């Protein structure tokens, strides 16, 4: 299941989690490891728990449906076999669920109960193109939620598969992919450069602070701003 090339240590995870997702995205661009229109969830995936800090973790993936009832019985059983599989992924973990229903987001799989289960399994949050619920309780845990929206009912929510690539917000996510997420969005972090991102980010912060200070100064001019931008690259 795991495609983790080399798990980051605690200090490296903490350093990434101290950055905002926009800065992580900008830092990744400096390494030229992918195109700038790749590697992030689009605006259909929104943070439903904006009061929480950034999270970092390795993806554990699954696919779900919620609109159609089972052929036998009143509801589907939980896939407890997936819970055991989740623990095989290095911590910290992030649950990524693709809603493959004809009506994604009709019902929510992750609410207060599943959020507690996932948190007990070492998951910092969840990302889905479907819906979630009980967001106030999730913020209090804390358990970060990123979804297309909120659905009041779980309907017939159930897993149809797990442990394979999924697509959420036009981003293909594989088991073991390293993700960074906060109130601005979800970014895939290439593992081969993950340890270098905080250092690159600090350099970008320094450049940004110099530009912001100039924009707020009384000496501001368009020509000088252009010159500074060219100098800073």
Short mmCIF file of N, CA and C in Angstrom, two decimals, residues 44 46-50 104-111 128-136 145-154:
data_model
loop_
_atom_site.label_atom_id
_atom_site.label_comp_id
_atom_site.label_asym_id
_atom_site.label_seq_id
_atom_site.Cartn_x
_atom_site.Cartn_y
_atom_site.Cartn_z
N UNK A 44 -12.72 23.60 -5.90
CA UNK A 44 -13.91 22.86 -5.47
C UNK A 44 -13.71 22.21 -4.11
N UNK A 46 -12.71 22.84 -0.44
CA UNK A 46 -12.60 23.97 0.47
C UNK A 46 -12.41 23.49 1.91
N UNK A 47 -11.63 24.25 2.66
CA UNK A 47 -11.42 23.93 4.06
C UNK A 47 -12.69 24.22 4.84
N UNK A 48 -13.20 23.22 5.54
CA UNK A 48 -14.42 23.37 6.33
C UNK A 48 -14.11 23.63 7.80
N UNK A 49 -12.83 23.61 8.16
CA UNK A 49 -12.39 23.86 9.54
C UNK A 49 -11.29 24.92 9.54
N UNK A 50 -11.60 26.13 9.10
CA UNK A 50 -10.57 27.16 8.89
C UNK A 50 -9.85 27.63 10.15
N UNK A 104 -21.79 13.36 -6.28
CA UNK A 104 -20.80 13.51 -5.19
C UNK A 104 -21.29 14.52 -4.15
N UNK A 105 -21.14 14.16 -2.89
CA UNK A 105 -21.57 15.05 -1.82
C UNK A 105 -23.01 14.89 -1.40
N UNK A 106 -23.70 13.88 -1.94
CA UNK A 106 -25.10 13.66 -1.55
C UNK A 106 -25.21 13.32 -0.07
N UNK A 107 -24.31 12.48 0.41
CA UNK A 107 -24.25 12.13 1.82
C UNK A 107 -22.82 12.21 2.31
N UNK A 108 -22.64 12.38 3.61
CA UNK A 108 -21.29 12.53 4.16
C UNK A 108 -20.86 11.25 4.88
N UNK A 109 -19.68 10.77 4.55
CA UNK A 109 -19.13 9.61 5.25
C UNK A 109 -18.46 10.03 6.55
N UNK A 110 -17.72 11.15 6.51
CA UNK A 110 -16.95 11.58 7.67
C UNK A 110 -17.72 12.63 8.46
N UNK A 111 -18.11 12.25 9.66
CA UNK A 111 -18.72 13.16 10.62
C UNK A 111 -17.99 13.01 11.94
N UNK A 128 -11.80 15.25 0.71
CA UNK A 128 -12.75 14.55 -0.13
C UNK A 128 -13.42 15.49 -1.11
N UNK A 129 -13.77 14.97 -2.28
CA UNK A 129 -14.57 15.75 -3.22
C UNK A 129 -16.06 15.63 -2.89
N UNK A 130 -16.36 14.84 -1.86
CA UNK A 130 -17.73 14.72 -1.38
C UNK A 130 -18.00 15.70 -0.25
N UNK A 131 -18.82 15.27 0.70
CA UNK A 131 -19.24 16.15 1.79
C UNK A 131 -18.80 15.59 3.14
N UNK A 132 -18.78 16.47 4.13
CA UNK A 132 -18.52 16.11 5.52
C UNK A 132 -19.62 16.73 6.38
N UNK A 133 -19.61 16.45 7.67
CA UNK A 133 -20.55 17.09 8.59
C UNK A 133 -19.94 17.14 9.99
N UNK A 134 -20.66 17.75 10.92
CA UNK A 134 -20.17 17.92 12.30
C UNK A 134 -18.84 18.67 12.32
N UNK A 135 -18.77 19.74 11.54
CA UNK A 135 -17.50 20.48 11.43
C UNK A 135 -17.14 21.18 12.73
N UNK A 136 -18.11 21.62 13.49
CA UNK A 136 -17.80 22.27 14.77
C UNK A 136 -17.14 21.29 15.72
N UNK A 145 -10.91 19.20 8.12
CA UNK A 145 -11.78 18.69 7.07
C UNK A 145 -11.71 19.56 5.82
N UNK A 146 -11.47 18.90 4.68
CA UNK A 146 -11.44 19.58 3.39
C UNK A 146 -12.41 18.84 2.47
N UNK A 147 -13.40 19.56 1.95
CA UNK A 147 -14.46 18.91 1.19
C UNK A 147 -15.12 19.89 0.24
N UNK A 148 -16.00 19.36 -0.62
CA UNK A 148 -16.73 20.22 -1.54
C UNK A 148 -17.87 20.94 -0.83
N UNK A 149 -18.26 20.41 0.34
CA UNK A 149 -19.33 21.04 1.09
C UNK A 149 -19.72 20.22 2.30
N UNK A 150 -20.85 20.59 2.88
CA UNK A 150 -21.36 19.93 4.08
C UNK A 150 -22.71 19.31 3.76
N UNK A 151 -22.92 18.07 4.18
CA UNK A 151 -24.19 17.38 4.00
C UNK A 151 -24.72 16.95 5.36
N UNK A 152 -25.97 17.24 5.63
CA UNK A 152 -26.53 16.98 6.95
C UNK A 152 -26.69 15.49 7.25
N UNK A 153 -26.84 14.66 6.21
CA UNK A 153 -27.07 13.23 6.41
C UNK A 153 -25.93 12.40 5.85
N UNK A 154 -25.72 11.23 6.46
CA UNK A 154 -24.75 10.32 5.87
C UNK A 154 -25.38 9.50 4.76
#
